[in-house]
Structures are given as C-alpha cells and as structure tokens.
Amino acid sequence: MDLGLVGLGKMGGNMRERLRRGGHTVVGFDRNRDVSDVASLAELVEALPSPKVVWVMVPAGEPTRATVKELAELLSPGDVVVDGGNSRWTDDQLHAAFLAEKQIGYVDCGVSGGVWGLENGYALMYGGEASDVEKVQPIFDTLKPEGDHGAVHAGKVGAGHFSKMVHNGIEYAIMQSYAEGWELLEKVDMVDNVTEVFRSWREGTVIRSWLLDLMVNALEDDPGLESIRGYAEDSGEGRWTVEAAIDNAVPVPAITAALFARFVSRQDDSPAMKAIAAMRNQFGGHAVRTGAPAGGDVEGKTGATQAPGAAEAGAGQENPTSGAGPATGES
C-alpha cells in the first residue's frame, strides 16, 4: 500500500526502508532535504492515493501537535493519521477528537525495536477504531517481527501509547536490576570475569533476555565500562508510568526506584548508571556521556557519543518543524 511517513531519523528512516523492502510505496518527508523524498507536507499528501494514510514519527509534544494540526488542513474525510512517536496518551485523545471533527481517523502506535528494528522488526502496540486500524493493517504487518506475535490492537485511542509507556517503565526496572548486579559483581574480589558471568546467564537461566544480550555486547566492547560516564537520561515515559500508577493507585516500587536512580546519576558518577547508559546505547543508539555534560539534561550535547552506526541511522531529523529531540523513547 501507499504510506506517507513524516520524520526520517533513526527509527523513521529504518521504518521507511523496511516497508519498501516489504513492497510498500513510502513517501517520506523530513526537514533534512538529504533524506526527504518531497519538499513539504503538502507535497507528501498530494502524492498519496485516497484514502490517505500518514504516519508521524516526530518528537512528542509540540512538534507532533503542530504536525497533526497541519495534516488536518491537508487531509480529507476518510483519511487516517498514525502517531508512531512517543506521545502521551492524553495527547492522543485530544488529537483523535480534533481530527474527528474533520472525519479524519486517528491511530496511536507505540513502537519498540530501536535501531535493530530494520532487520528484526518492530514490536507494535496500537489503539484506535477498528475501521481506522484496518486501513493501516498492511503497514503494521510488515513492520512487526516475523511470526504470530509482536503486534497488538491494544484498545481504544491512547491504548497503544499507554501500553508502550508501561513497557518502557518495565524496561527501566529490568535494566536497573542488571546494572546493580553488575556493579556488585565488579565490587567483590572473588569474581574474576564479570563479563563471562553475564554471558553464562544468556542460556538456561530465568533472567535471560535481549537486554542481557545487549549488556554482554556492551561489556565486550568495554569490559569495565571505563569510557562511559555513569549518567543516564530518562525518556519521559518512566515518569509518565509512575504518574499513571499514582493516578490509579497501583504500586510500582521497582519502576519508581529505577526512575529515581536515574535522577541520582545526574548528581554523581554511578557505576550502575554506566551499565544503564551502555544498554540504552546498544539497543537504541542513545548517546552516552564520556565526560561531564556541557550543561543541562539534554542528550547528545558535547561530551556524548553514539554506538557504531548510530550516526548514519539518525542522519535525518526526526522532526520536520522543530529541532527538538528524537521521536522515540527508550526503544
């Protein structure tokens, strides 16, 4: 099918490539003219047959709001907008109501897979009316991993991003556990090879996971994580998860502690946070600190570095209207 894709950064660019490999026609727009297929949103919309489907992969918040608002003036009744960034579910509900006034459908889609999604596929959690989801289904089927799982129509509008938010909260807690275990193993004199201990856990244990695999990758590259500063960003979704838990009186002590641990990392050079930063770098190409930050909690400033290949993957700006940060959070 034909798809318009807005935002061709690390994930958006790879998603365009995966969809094209799957036989779809993708018209991409990005303010970086080197990676963009068209010069404007208007030209992107004009190039699509009806009913038109436009997938937005720009930073959450005002950049996404501005893009949705502009698309509302360009699209027609029966068309569909998909927000595949990391928007908060409350924004989804506002966007859906706004577009419904013009009889334009809206689907929110949480996307996980990071820079590995091009080859492995992306885990997808989407919310919206069944009729709108049906128009996008061929795209979902191509983006998802092979097999029967990896994609879900989670519920009504907002359900996709809410599910992805909780996914990222869980991710915080798992990463924190691996990181704390690594720090303890490194601390004692009796363990001679911490990297090999972690590697041994990858087969047959109850704690094996892809995150564990990535931790081993990071330790192979830098056994003591000496080149990484113990400073870990938070994408915002960990905070939203804790806020939602408070609103619904659901105890989430592990996720909350993992979020607060990242705040601690802004104050001193935590060994465990080196492990968190290394894992984030492995799965998402997130920048890591190699020295004191140049100022503020902004990822990617001076003193940050990326995983090999991450710069190429993120050559396009995620956001066509603003120079804000990446469209996606942890993964």
Tab-separated table of N, CA and C in Angstrom, residues 96-230:
chain	number	residue	atom	x	y	z
A	96	ALA	N	-7.279	12.758	18.437
A	96	ALA	CA	-8.369	11.989	17.831
A	96	ALA	C	-9.649	12.812	17.775
A	97	ALA	N	-9.950	13.519	18.854
A	97	ALA	CA	-11.157	14.345	18.886
A	97	ALA	C	-11.070	15.488	17.876
A	98	PHE	N	-9.889	16.090	17.778
A	98	PHE	CA	-9.678	17.196	16.844
A	98	PHE	C	-9.855	16.741	15.393
A	99	LEU	N	-9.259	15.603	15.055
A	99	LEU	CA	-9.350	15.105	13.683
A	99	LEU	C	-10.737	14.560	13.365
A	100	ALA	N	-11.419	14.042	14.386
A	100	ALA	CA	-12.771	13.512	14.161
A	100	ALA	C	-13.724	14.595	13.680
A	101	GLU	N	-13.476	15.835	14.079
A	101	GLU	CA	-14.316	16.935	13.614
A	101	GLU	C	-14.245	17.098	12.107
A	102	LYS	N	-13.136	16.637	11.519
A	102	LYS	CA	-12.958	16.701	10.072
A	102	LYS	C	-13.143	15.328	9.427
A	103	GLN	N	-13.631	14.367	10.212
A	103	GLN	CA	-13.885	12.996	9.767
A	103	GLN	C	-12.594	12.307	9.306
A	104	ILE	N	-11.504	12.664	9.948
A	104	ILE	CA	-10.208	12.034	9.696
A	104	ILE	C	-9.917	11.082	10.852
A	105	GLY	N	-9.538	9.863	10.537
A	105	GLY	CA	-9.270	8.871	11.573
A	105	GLY	C	-7.924	9.084	12.236
A	106	TYR	N	-7.758	8.477	13.403
A	106	TYR	CA	-6.510	8.620	14.161
A	106	TYR	C	-6.184	7.304	14.850
A	107	VAL	N	-4.930	6.877	14.714
A	107	VAL	CA	-4.431	5.675	15.373
A	107	VAL	C	-3.133	6.036	16.083
A	108	ASP	N	-3.021	5.663	17.347
A	108	ASP	CA	-1.756	5.860	18.065
A	108	ASP	C	-1.017	4.533	18.113
A	109	CYS	N	0.289	4.568	17.916
A	109	CYS	CA	1.058	3.330	17.860
A	109	CYS	C	2.354	3.457	18.634
A	110	GLY	N	2.479	2.703	19.713
A	110	GLY	CA	3.746	2.598	20.409
A	110	GLY	C	4.659	1.657	19.648
A	111	VAL	N	5.893	2.069	19.437
A	111	VAL	CA	6.846	1.305	18.626
A	111	VAL	C	8.084	1.001	19.447
A	112	SER	N	8.470	-0.271	19.503
A	112	SER	CA	9.695	-0.668	20.184
A	112	SER	C	10.559	-1.471	19.226
A	113	GLY	N	11.851	-1.275	19.316
A	113	GLY	CA	12.759	-2.012	18.446
A	113	GLY	C	14.058	-1.286	18.209
A	114	GLY	N	14.031	0.027	18.430
A	114	GLY	CA	15.247	0.812	18.318
A	114	GLY	C	15.911	0.680	16.972
A	115	VAL	N	17.243	0.796	16.959
A	115	VAL	CA	17.991	0.757	15.711
A	115	VAL	C	18.060	-0.654	15.134
A	116	TRP	N	17.595	-1.658	15.902
A	116	TRP	CA	17.620	-3.034	15.431
A	116	TRP	C	16.354	-3.407	14.665
A	117	GLY	N	15.369	-2.524	14.665
A	117	GLY	CA	14.078	-2.863	14.084
A	117	GLY	C	14.095	-3.096	12.596
A	118	LEU	N	15.017	-2.476	11.872
A	118	LEU	CA	15.068	-2.649	10.420
A	118	LEU	C	15.175	-4.126	10.060
A	119	GLU	N	16.045	-4.836	10.737
A	119	GLU	CA	16.238	-6.258	10.431
A	119	GLU	C	15.329	-7.162	11.251
A	120	ASN	N	15.096	-6.820	12.520
A	120	ASN	CA	14.358	-7.720	13.412
A	120	ASN	C	12.860	-7.465	13.439
A	121	GLY	N	12.435	-6.302	12.959
A	121	GLY	CA	11.030	-5.922	13.067
A	121	GLY	C	10.782	-5.119	14.328
A	122	TYR	N	9.641	-4.455	14.363
A	122	TYR	CA	9.293	-3.585	15.484
A	122	TYR	C	8.093	-4.160	16.237
A	123	ALA	N	8.180	-4.171	17.557
A	123	ALA	CA	7.011	-4.514	18.366
A	123	ALA	C	6.058	-3.330	18.319
A	124	LEU	N	4.797	-3.587	18.022
A	124	LEU	CA	3.814	-2.526	17.809
A	124	LEU	C	2.626	-2.696	18.737
A	125	MET	N	2.236	-1.608	19.378
A	125	MET	CA	1.048	-1.564	20.224
A	125	MET	C	0.207	-0.402	19.732
A	126	TYR	N	-0.984	-0.660	19.174
A	126	TYR	CA	-1.740	0.431	18.585
A	126	TYR	C	-3.158	0.503	19.139
A	127	GLY	N	-3.671	1.728	19.144
A	127	GLY	CA	-5.005	1.977	19.656
A	127	GLY	C	-5.810	2.795	18.665
A	128	GLY	N	-7.119	2.581	18.648
A	128	GLY	CA	-7.986	3.325	17.739
A	128	GLY	C	-9.179	2.513	17.306
A	129	GLU	N	-10.035	3.137	16.502
A	129	GLU	CA	-11.198	2.446	15.979
A	129	GLU	C	-10.788	1.337	15.016
A	130	ALA	N	-11.518	0.231	15.033
A	130	ALA	CA	-11.174	-0.915	14.196
A	130	ALA	C	-11.136	-0.542	12.715
A	131	SER	N	-12.040	0.332	12.297
A	131	SER	CA	-12.086	0.725	10.880
A	131	SER	C	-10.836	1.497	10.478
A	132	ASP	N	-10.283	2.296	11.385
A	132	ASP	CA	-9.064	3.037	11.090
A	132	ASP	C	-7.855	2.111	11.118
A	133	VAL	N	-7.817	1.213	12.097
A	133	VAL	CA	-6.719	0.252	12.185
A	133	VAL	C	-6.655	-0.607	10.931
A	134	GLU	N	-7.821	-0.989	10.413
A	134	GLU	CA	-7.873	-1.833	9.220
A	134	GLU	C	-7.175	-1.174	8.032
A	135	LYS	N	-7.282	0.143	7.910
A	135	LYS	CA	-6.647	0.847	6.795
A	135	LYS	C	-5.128	0.838	6.906
A	136	VAL	N	-4.630	0.682	8.128
A	136	VAL	CA	-3.179	0.702	8.357
A	136	VAL	C	-2.608	-0.705	8.483
A	137	GLN	N	-3.455	-1.721	8.590
A	137	GLN	CA	-3.014	-3.073	8.932
A	137	GLN	C	-1.878	-3.602	8.059
A	138	PRO	N	-1.901	-3.410	6.730
A	138	PRO	CA	-0.777	-3.920	5.920
A	138	PRO	C	0.575	-3.340	6.347
A	139	ILE	N	0.575	-2.097	6.822
A	139	ILE	CA	1.807	-1.474	7.297
A	139	ILE	C	2.249	-2.125	8.610
A	140	PHE	N	1.303	-2.314	9.517
A	140	PHE	CA	1.616	-2.998	10.776
A	140	PHE	C	2.199	-4.384	10.508
A	141	ASP	N	1.580	-5.108	9.571
A	141	ASP	CA	2.007	-6.484	9.288
A	141	ASP	C	3.438	-6.543	8.767
A	142	THR	N	3.868	-5.529	8.050
A	142	THR	CA	5.226	-5.508	7.504
A	142	THR	C	6.243	-5.039	8.532
A	143	LEU	N	5.869	-4.088	9.371
A	143	LEU	CA	6.798	-3.560	10.367
A	143	LEU	C	7.053	-4.543	11.507
A	144	LYS	N	6.072	-5.362	11.865
A	144	LYS	CA	6.194	-6.249	13.015
A	144	LYS	C	7.231	-7.345	12.764
A	145	PRO	N	7.721	-7.983	13.827
A	145	PRO	CA	8.624	-9.125	13.652
A	145	PRO	C	7.903	-10.288	12.978
A	146	GLU	N	8.671	-11.209	12.416
A	146	GLU	CA	8.073	-12.392	11.830
A	146	GLU	C	7.420	-13.241	12.917
A	147	GLY	N	6.380	-13.995	12.535
A	147	GLY	CA	5.703	-14.850	13.495
A	147	GLY	C	4.336	-14.322	13.869
A	148	ASP	N	3.720	-14.986	14.822
A	148	ASP	CA	2.346	-14.686	15.206
A	148	ASP	C	2.238	-13.558	16.229
A	149	HIS	N	3.337	-13.149	16.802
A	149	HIS	CA	3.288	-12.159	17.879
A	149	HIS	C	4.097	-10.924	17.504
A	150	GLY	N	4.080	-9.942	18.389
A	150	GLY	CA	4.872	-8.746	18.159
A	150	GLY	C	4.049	-7.531	17.802
A	151	ALA	N	2.732	-7.710	17.608
A	151	ALA	CA	1.857	-6.571	17.320
A	151	ALA	C	0.499	-6.832	17.964
A	152	VAL	N	-0.137	-5.746	18.452
A	152	VAL	CA	-1.423	-5.911	19.119
A	152	VAL	C	-2.269	-4.658	18.956
A	153	HIS	N	-3.542	-4.859	18.661
A	153	HIS	CA	-4.514	-3.767	18.743
A	153	HIS	C	-4.916	-3.703	20.210
A	154	ALA	N	-4.304	-2.783	20.944
A	154	ALA	CA	-4.403	-2.773	22.399
A	154	ALA	C	-5.741	-2.276	22.915
A	155	GLY	N	-6.466	-1.496	22.099
A	155	GLY	CA	-7.737	-0.969	22.568
A	155	GLY	C	-8.092	0.327	21.879
A	156	LYS	N	-8.808	1.187	22.598
A	156	LYS	CA	-9.267	2.445	22.029
A	156	LYS	C	-8.118	3.433	21.897
A	157	VAL	N	-8.395	4.595	21.343
A	157	VAL	CA	-7.364	5.612	21.147
A	157	VAL	C	-6.637	5.901	22.463
A	158	GLY	N	-5.321	5.913	22.413
A	158	GLY	CA	-4.485	6.114	23.595
A	158	GLY	C	-3.929	4.826	24.160
A	159	ALA	N	-4.569	3.696	23.840
A	159	ALA	CA	-4.148	2.416	24.413
A	159	ALA	C	-2.764	2.003	23.930
A	160	GLY	N	-2.437	2.342	22.682
A	160	GLY	CA	-1.127	1.974	22.151
A	160	GLY	C	0.002	2.664	22.887
A	161	HIS	N	-0.107	3.981	23.025
A	161	HIS	CA	0.955	4.718	23.703
A	161	HIS	C	0.961	4.445	25.210
A	162	PHE	N	-0.198	4.187	25.792
A	162	PHE	CA	-0.221	3.835	27.213
A	162	PHE	C	0.506	2.511	27.423
A	163	SER	N	0.259	1.534	26.533
A	163	SER	CA	0.921	0.233	26.645
A	163	SER	C	2.428	0.373	26.464
A	164	LYS	N	2.851	1.189	25.494
A	164	LYS	CA	4.282	1.399	25.275
A	164	LYS	C	4.918	2.107	26.478
A	165	MET	N	4.187	3.021	27.080
A	165	MET	CA	4.671	3.710	28.267
A	165	MET	C	4.958	2.709	29.393
A	166	VAL	N	4.013	1.798	29.623
A	166	VAL	CA	4.207	0.789	30.664
A	166	VAL	C	5.373	-0.135	30.288
A	167	HIS	N	5.468	-0.485	29.022
A	167	HIS	CA	6.598	-1.281	28.531
A	167	HIS	C	7.916	-0.620	28.905
A	168	ASN	N	8.007	0.681	28.688
A	168	ASN	CA	9.252	1.373	28.991
A	168	ASN	C	9.506	1.468	30.491
A	169	GLY	N	8.427	1.581	31.271
A	169	GLY	CA	8.596	1.560	32.717
A	169	GLY	C	9.169	0.237	33.191
A	170	ILE	N	8.671	-0.858	32.650
A	170	ILE	CA	9.196	-2.186	32.981
A	170	ILE	C	10.657	-2.289	32.554
A	171	GLU	N	10.942	-1.753	31.380
A	171	GLU	CA	12.317	-1.747	30.868
A	171	GLU	C	13.269	-1.053	31.843
A	172	TYR	N	12.812	0.075	32.410
A	172	TYR	CA	13.627	0.784	33.408
A	172	TYR	C	14.019	-0.163	34.544
A	173	ALA	N	13.033	-0.895	35.063
A	173	ALA	CA	13.275	-1.740	36.231
A	173	ALA	C	14.191	-2.916	35.896
A	174	ILE	N	14.009	-3.525	34.717
A	174	ILE	CA	14.865	-4.648	34.331
A	174	ILE	C	16.301	-4.184	34.158
A	175	MET	N	16.481	-3.077	33.463
A	175	MET	CA	17.826	-2.558	33.252
A	175	MET	C	18.506	-2.217	34.574
A	176	GLN	N	17.735	-1.634	35.494
A	176	GLN	CA	18.301	-1.272	36.792
A	176	GLN	C	18.780	-2.512	37.539
A	177	SER	N	18.033	-3.607	37.453
A	177	SER	CA	18.419	-4.848	38.129
A	177	SER	C	19.724	-5.396	37.565
A	178	TYR	N	19.831	-5.462	36.236
A	178	TYR	CA	21.083	-5.923	35.631
A	178	TYR	C	22.244	-5.021	36.035
A	179	ALA	N	21.996	-3.720	36.030
A	179	ALA	CA	23.063	-2.768	36.338
A	179	ALA	C	23.554	-2.912	37.773
A	180	GLU	N	22.624	-3.065	38.707
A	180	GLU	CA	23.015	-3.214	40.105
A	180	GLU	C	23.766	-4.524	40.320
A	181	GLY	N	23.320	-5.578	39.651
A	181	GLY	CA	24.022	-6.857	39.754
A	181	GLY	C	25.430	-6.765	39.201
A	182	TRP	N	25.582	-6.061	38.088
A	182	TRP	CA	26.914	-5.877	37.500
A	182	TRP	C	27.824	-5.117	38.468
A	183	GLU	N	27.311	-4.066	39.073
A	183	GLU	CA	28.123	-3.280	39.994
A	183	GLU	C	28.581	-4.123	41.187
A	184	LEU	N	27.678	-4.966	41.709
A	184	LEU	CA	28.038	-5.804	42.856
A	184	LEU	C	29.096	-6.833	42.473
A	185	LEU	N	28.943	-7.449	41.303
A	185	LEU	CA	29.936	-8.418	40.850
A	185	LEU	C	31.301	-7.768	40.657
A	186	GLU	N	31.306	-6.564	40.127
A	186	GLU	CA	32.567	-5.850	39.918
A	186	GLU	C	33.224	-5.470	41.249
A	187	LYS	N	32.425	-5.287	42.270
A	187	LYS	CA	32.931	-4.785	43.555
A	187	LYS	C	33.743	-5.820	44.321
A	188	VAL	N	33.342	-7.099	44.211
A	188	VAL	CA	33.991	-8.124	45.034
A	188	VAL	C	35.255	-8.648	44.351
A	189	ASP	N	36.212	-9.084	45.164
A	189	ASP	CA	37.484	-9.563	44.633
A	189	ASP	C	37.412	-10.986	44.100
A	190	MET	N	36.432	-11.766	44.568
A	190	MET	CA	36.438	-13.191	44.249
A	190	MET	C	35.974	-13.500	42.823
A	191	VAL	N	35.260	-12.595	42.178
A	191	VAL	CA	34.780	-12.827	40.808
A	191	VAL	C	35.808	-12.272	39.832
A	192	ASP	N	36.394	-13.168	39.034
A	192	ASP	CA	37.487	-12.770	38.155
A	192	ASP	C	37.021	-12.219	36.809
A	193	ASN	N	35.880	-12.705	36.311
A	193	ASN	CA	35.471	-12.313	34.965
A	193	ASN	C	33.971	-12.029	34.943
A	194	VAL	N	33.634	-10.793	35.198
A	194	VAL	CA	32.221	-10.415	35.285
A	194	VAL	C	31.532	-10.553	33.930
A	195	THR	N	32.234	-10.209	32.862
A	195	THR	CA	31.627	-10.328	31.535
A	195	THR	C	31.216	-11.758	31.251
A	196	GLU	N	32.075	-12.724	31.604
A	196	GLU	CA	31.748	-14.132	31.354
A	196	GLU	C	30.610	-14.608	32.243
A	197	VAL	N	30.498	-14.057	33.449
A	197	VAL	CA	29.359	-14.399	34.307
A	197	VAL	C	28.067	-13.968	33.621
A	198	PHE	N	28.035	-12.729	33.136
A	198	PHE	CA	26.848	-12.257	32.441
A	198	PHE	C	26.576	-13.101	31.198
A	199	ARG	N	27.627	-13.447	30.469
A	199	ARG	CA	27.443	-14.260	29.265
A	199	ARG	C	26.831	-15.613	29.604
A	200	SER	N	27.244	-16.192	30.745
A	200	SER	CA	26.734	-17.516	31.135
A	200	SER	C	25.243	-17.480	31.414
A	201	TRP	N	24.730	-16.312	31.802
A	201	TRP	CA	23.307	-16.180	32.116
A	201	TRP	C	22.428	-16.179	30.873
A	202	ARG	N	23.038	-16.054	29.694
A	202	ARG	CA	22.253	-15.926	28.461
A	202	ARG	C	21.602	-17.236	28.033
A	203	GLU	N	22.057	-18.345	28.597
A	203	GLU	CA	21.494	-19.652	28.227
A	203	GLU	C	21.009	-20.375	29.472
A	204	GLY	N	19.758	-20.799	29.469
A	204	GLY	CA	19.237	-21.677	30.507
A	204	GLY	C	18.766	-21.015	31.782
A	205	THR	N	19.024	-19.716	31.978
A	205	THR	CA	18.617	-19.079	33.227
A	205	THR	C	17.267	-18.391	33.077
A	206	VAL	N	16.644	-18.105	34.207
A	206	VAL	CA	15.333	-17.464	34.190
A	206	VAL	C	15.441	-15.953	33.933
A	207	ILE	N	16.653	-15.414	33.948
A	207	ILE	CA	16.790	-13.972	33.720
A	207	ILE	C	17.376	-13.663	32.336
A	208	ARG	N	17.452	-14.668	31.454
A	208	ARG	CA	17.946	-14.387	30.109
A	208	ARG	C	16.953	-13.487	29.368
A	209	SER	N	17.491	-12.583	28.553
A	209	SER	CA	16.644	-11.649	27.805
A	209	SER	C	17.499	-10.943	26.769
A	210	TRP	N	16.840	-10.211	25.883
A	210	TRP	CA	17.560	-9.433	24.885
A	210	TRP	C	18.369	-8.322	25.561
A	211	LEU	N	17.826	-7.734	26.609
A	211	LEU	CA	18.583	-6.709	27.327
A	211	LEU	C	19.868	-7.299	27.923
A	212	LEU	N	19.798	-8.533	28.399
A	212	LEU	CA	21.004	-9.188	28.907
A	212	LEU	C	22.006	-9.387	27.772
A	213	ASP	N	21.518	-9.793	26.599
A	213	ASP	CA	22.405	-9.936	25.443
A	213	ASP	C	23.107	-8.619	25.128
A	214	LEU	N	22.353	-7.524	25.186
A	214	LEU	CA	22.924	-6.216	24.875
A	214	LEU	C	23.920	-5.775	25.942
A	215	MET	N	23.654	-6.153	27.192
A	215	MET	CA	24.599	-5.836	28.261
A	215	MET	C	25.923	-6.546	28.009
A	216	VAL	N	25.864	-7.798	27.578
A	216	VAL	CA	27.080	-8.538	27.256
A	216	VAL	C	27.807	-7.874	26.087
A	217	ASN	N	27.057	-7.433	25.073
A	217	ASN	CA	27.676	-6.725	23.947
A	217	ASN	C	28.450	-5.508	24.437
A	218	ALA	N	27.823	-4.750	25.343
A	218	ALA	CA	28.458	-3.540	25.863
A	218	ALA	C	29.718	-3.879	26.647
A	219	LEU	N	29.672	-4.965	27.445
A	219	LEU	CA	30.825	-5.353	28.249
A	219	LEU	C	31.956	-5.887	27.377
A	220	GLU	N	31.607	-6.523	26.258
A	220	GLU	CA	32.640	-6.973	25.329
A	220	GLU	C	33.367	-5.778	24.713
A	221	ASP	N	32.609	-4.733	24.406
A	221	ASP	CA	33.205	-3.531	23.821
A	221	ASP	C	34.068	-2.775	24.825
A	222	ASP	N	33.652	-2.801	26.093
A	222	ASP	CA	34.331	-2.012	27.128
A	222	ASP	C	34.111	-2.721	28.466
A	223	PRO	N	34.950	-3.739	28.794
A	223	PRO	CA	34.700	-4.606	29.952
A	223	PRO	C	34.406	-3.883	31.256
A	224	GLY	N	35.081	-2.803	31.555
A	224	GLY	CA	34.823	-2.082	32.791
A	224	GLY	C	33.943	-0.871	32.608
A	225	LEU	N	33.457	-0.689	31.388
A	225	LEU	CA	32.661	0.492	31.031
A	225	LEU	C	33.388	1.776	31.426
A	226	GLU	N	34.711	1.737	31.262
A	226	GLU	CA	35.535	2.866	31.683
A	226	GLU	C	35.300	4.113	30.829
A	227	SER	N	34.871	3.909	29.579
A	227	SER	CA	34.721	5.052	28.677
A	227	SER	C	33.381	5.755	28.825
A	228	ILE	N	32.505	5.217	29.667
A	228	ILE	CA	31.152	5.757	29.807
A	228	ILE	C	30.989	6.410	31.169
A	229	ARG	N	30.443	7.591	31.175
A	229	ARG	CA	30.144	8.254	32.431
A	229	ARG	C	28.851	7.686	33.015
A	230	GLY	N	28.766	7.557	34.329
A	230	GLY	CA	27.579	6.997	34.987
A	230	GLY	C	26.438	7.983	35.031
